[in-house]
Amino acid sequence: MVPAASHAHHHDHAHDHSHGHGHDHTHAHVHDATSPHPAQAAPWSILRMTMAGRLAAALAVCTVLWGVVFLAMR
């Protein structure tokens, strides 16, 4: 006996997944996961300032912030 509705479907799902698109997948920033990040030259660092320099910078920042406060209160 033949079934009433024969569903003989044929789908060809062959896709071309080749990656020959000319991109270079190399990375310039490579170091081992267990090693620390390579040191980079910092143009400015508060850690390299002397104690007197740090105090002067803190005083300058406080002066500017207090100036903002006094201007806001006017």
mmCIF file with all atom_site columns, C-alpha atoms in Angstrom:
data_model
loop_
_atom_site.group_PDB
_atom_site.id
_atom_site.type_symbol
_atom_site.label_atom_id
_atom_site.label_alt_id
_atom_site.label_comp_id
_atom_site.label_asym_id
_atom_site.label_entity_id
_atom_site.label_seq_id
_atom_site.pdbx_PDB_ins_code
_atom_site.Cartn_x
_atom_site.Cartn_y
_atom_site.Cartn_z
_atom_site.occupancy
_atom_site.B_iso_or_equiv
_atom_site.pdbx_formal_charge
_atom_site.auth_seq_id
_atom_site.auth_comp_id
_atom_site.auth_asym_id
_atom_site.auth_atom_id
_atom_site.pdbx_PDB_model_num
ATOM 1  C CA . MET A 1 1  ? 0.000  0.000  0.000  1.00 0.00 ? 1  MET A CA 1
ATOM 2  C CA . VAL A 1 2  ? 1.293  3.450  -0.949 1.00 0.00 ? 2  VAL A CA 1
ATOM 3  C CA . PRO A 1 3  ? 0.960  6.323  1.555  1.00 0.00 ? 3  PRO A CA 1
ATOM 4  C CA . ALA A 1 4  ? -1.466 9.060  0.544  1.00 0.00 ? 4  ALA A CA 1
ATOM 5  C CA . ALA A 1 5  ? 1.038  11.905 0.834  1.00 0.00 ? 5  ALA A CA 1
ATOM 6  C CA . SER A 1 6  ? 4.574  11.045 -0.001 1.00 0.00 ? 6  SER A CA 1
ATOM 7  C CA . HIS A 1 7  ? 6.975  13.653 1.357  1.00 0.00 ? 7  HIS A CA 1
ATOM 8  C CA . ALA A 1 8  ? 10.156 12.879 -0.469 1.00 0.00 ? 8  ALA A CA 1
ATOM 9  C CA . HIS A 1 9  ? 12.166 16.070 -0.025 1.00 0.00 ? 9  HIS A CA 1
ATOM 10 C CA . HIS A 1 10 ? 15.794 16.346 -0.951 1.00 0.00 ? 10 HIS A CA 1
ATOM 11 C CA . HIS A 1 11 ? 17.770 19.338 0.257  1.00 0.00 ? 11 HIS A CA 1
ATOM 12 C CA . ASP A 1 12 ? 21.422 19.757 -0.535 1.00 0.00 ? 12 ASP A CA 1
ATOM 13 C CA . HIS A 1 13 ? 22.938 21.633 2.397  1.00 0.00 ? 13 HIS A CA 1
ATOM 14 C CA . ALA A 1 14 ? 26.527 21.592 1.218  1.00 0.00 ? 14 ALA A CA 1
ATOM 15 C CA . HIS A 1 15 ? 28.065 24.946 2.105  1.00 0.00 ? 15 HIS A CA 1
ATOM 16 C CA . ASP A 1 16 ? 31.515 26.213 1.250  1.00 0.00 ? 16 ASP A CA 1
ATOM 17 C CA . HIS A 1 17 ? 33.143 27.324 4.491  1.00 0.00 ? 17 HIS A CA 1
ATOM 18 C CA . SER A 1 18 ? 36.597 27.995 3.112  1.00 0.00 ? 18 SER A CA 1
ATOM 19 C CA . HIS A 1 19 ? 38.428 30.923 4.642  1.00 0.00 ? 19 HIS A CA 1
ATOM 20 C CA . GLY A 1 20 ? 40.538 31.902 1.688  1.00 0.00 ? 20 GLY A CA 1
ATOM 21 C CA . HIS A 1 21 ? 39.659 35.587 1.984  1.00 0.00 ? 21 HIS A CA 1
ATOM 22 C CA . GLY A 1 22 ? 43.182 36.912 2.314  1.00 0.00 ? 22 GLY A CA 1
ATOM 23 C CA . HIS A 1 23 ? 43.148 38.050 5.964  1.00 0.00 ? 23 HIS A CA 1
ATOM 24 C CA . ASP A 1 24 ? 46.223 37.578 8.079  1.00 0.00 ? 24 ASP A CA 1
ATOM 25 C CA . HIS A 1 25 ? 45.276 36.277 11.523 1.00 0.00 ? 25 HIS A CA 1
ATOM 26 C CA . THR A 1 26 ? 48.547 37.058 13.291 1.00 0.00 ? 26 THR A CA 1
ATOM 27 C CA . HIS A 1 27 ? 48.530 39.219 16.399 1.00 0.00 ? 27 HIS A CA 1
ATOM 28 C CA . ALA A 1 28 ? 51.241 41.707 17.310 1.00 0.00 ? 28 ALA A CA 1
ATOM 29 C CA . HIS A 1 29 ? 50.371 41.756 21.041 1.00 0.00 ? 29 HIS A CA 1
ATOM 30 C CA . VAL A 1 30 ? 51.366 38.292 22.192 1.00 0.00 ? 30 VAL A CA 1
ATOM 31 C CA . HIS A 1 31 ? 52.785 37.158 25.513 1.00 0.00 ? 31 HIS A CA 1
ATOM 32 C CA . ASP A 1 32 ? 52.320 34.066 27.630 1.00 0.00 ? 32 ASP A CA 1
ATOM 33 C CA . ALA A 1 33 ? 49.298 34.034 29.949 1.00 0.00 ? 33 ALA A CA 1
ATOM 34 C CA . THR A 1 34 ? 51.472 33.260 32.971 1.00 0.00 ? 34 THR A CA 1
ATOM 35 C CA . SER A 1 35 ? 53.981 36.040 32.331 1.00 0.00 ? 35 SER A CA 1
ATOM 36 C CA . PRO A 1 36 ? 53.278 39.630 33.346 1.00 0.00 ? 36 PRO A CA 1
ATOM 37 C CA . HIS A 1 37 ? 52.490 42.251 30.781 1.00 0.00 ? 37 HIS A CA 1
ATOM 38 C CA . PRO A 1 38 ? 55.642 43.716 29.223 1.00 0.00 ? 38 PRO A CA 1
ATOM 39 C CA . ALA A 1 39 ? 56.683 46.993 30.815 1.00 0.00 ? 39 ALA A CA 1
ATOM 40 C CA . GLN A 1 40 ? 55.865 50.147 28.891 1.00 0.00 ? 40 GLN A CA 1
ATOM 41 C CA . ALA A 1 41 ? 57.478 53.528 29.304 1.00 0.00 ? 41 ALA A CA 1
ATOM 42 C CA . ALA A 1 42 ? 55.048 55.879 31.065 1.00 0.00 ? 42 ALA A CA 1
ATOM 43 C CA . PRO A 1 43 ? 55.440 59.556 30.179 1.00 0.00 ? 43 PRO A CA 1
ATOM 44 C CA . TRP A 1 44 ? 54.247 60.587 33.661 1.00 0.00 ? 44 TRP A CA 1
ATOM 45 C CA . SER A 1 45 ? 53.610 58.715 36.861 1.00 0.00 ? 45 SER A CA 1
ATOM 46 C CA . ILE A 1 46 ? 52.746 59.912 40.357 1.00 0.00 ? 46 ILE A CA 1
ATOM 47 C CA . LEU A 1 47 ? 54.774 56.978 41.676 1.00 0.00 ? 47 LEU A CA 1
ATOM 48 C CA . ARG A 1 48 ? 57.943 58.467 40.188 1.00 0.00 ? 48 ARG A CA 1
ATOM 49 C CA . MET A 1 49 ? 57.385 61.881 41.776 1.00 0.00 ? 49 MET A CA 1
ATOM 50 C CA . THR A 1 50 ? 59.252 62.921 44.899 1.00 0.00 ? 50 THR A CA 1
ATOM 51 C CA . MET A 1 51 ? 57.343 63.390 48.146 1.00 0.00 ? 51 MET A CA 1
ATOM 52 C CA . ALA A 1 52 ? 57.636 67.166 47.799 1.00 0.00 ? 52 ALA A CA 1
ATOM 53 C CA . GLY A 1 53 ? 56.276 66.943 44.263 1.00 0.00 ? 53 GLY A CA 1
ATOM 54 C CA . ARG A 1 54 ? 53.332 64.829 45.410 1.00 0.00 ? 54 ARG A CA 1
ATOM 55 C CA . LEU A 1 55 ? 52.519 67.272 48.215 1.00 0.00 ? 55 LEU A CA 1
ATOM 56 C CA . ALA A 1 56 ? 52.732 70.234 45.823 1.00 0.00 ? 56 ALA A CA 1
ATOM 57 C CA . ALA A 1 57 ? 50.424 68.479 43.339 1.00 0.00 ? 57 ALA A CA 1
ATOM 58 C CA . ALA A 1 58 ? 47.954 67.629 46.123 1.00 0.00 ? 58 ALA A CA 1
ATOM 59 C CA . LEU A 1 59 ? 48.001 71.249 47.326 1.00 0.00 ? 59 LEU A CA 1
ATOM 60 C CA . ALA A 1 60 ? 47.369 72.491 43.777 1.00 0.00 ? 60 ALA A CA 1
ATOM 61 C CA . VAL A 1 61 ? 44.442 70.091 43.299 1.00 0.00 ? 61 VAL A CA 1
ATOM 62 C CA . CYS A 1 62 ? 42.932 71.091 46.661 1.00 0.00 ? 62 CYS A CA 1
ATOM 63 C CA . THR A 1 63 ? 43.290 74.777 45.798 1.00 0.00 ? 63 THR A CA 1
ATOM 64 C CA . VAL A 1 64 ? 41.491 74.295 42.481 1.00 0.00 ? 64 VAL A CA 1
ATOM 65 C CA . LEU A 1 65 ? 38.718 72.253 44.091 1.00 0.00 ? 65 LEU A CA 1
ATOM 66 C CA . TRP A 1 66 ? 38.189 74.796 46.885 1.00 0.00 ? 66 TRP A CA 1
ATOM 67 C CA . GLY A 1 67 ? 38.068 77.499 44.215 1.00 0.00 ? 67 GLY A CA 1
ATOM 68 C CA . VAL A 1 68 ? 35.265 75.588 42.493 1.00 0.00 ? 68 VAL A CA 1
ATOM 69 C CA . VAL A 1 69 ? 33.423 75.278 45.826 1.00 0.00 ? 69 VAL A CA 1
ATOM 70 C CA . PHE A 1 70 ? 33.720 79.017 46.576 1.00 0.00 ? 70 PHE A CA 1
ATOM 71 C CA . LEU A 1 71 ? 32.576 79.926 43.069 1.00 0.00 ? 71 LEU A CA 1
ATOM 72 C CA . ALA A 1 72 ? 29.589 77.606 43.391 1.00 0.00 ? 72 ALA A CA 1
ATOM 73 C CA . MET A 1 73 ? 28.608 79.230 46.708 1.00 0.00 ? 73 MET A CA 1
ATOM 74 C CA . ARG A 1 74 ? 28.514 82.771 45.240 1.00 0.00 ? 74 ARG A CA 1
#
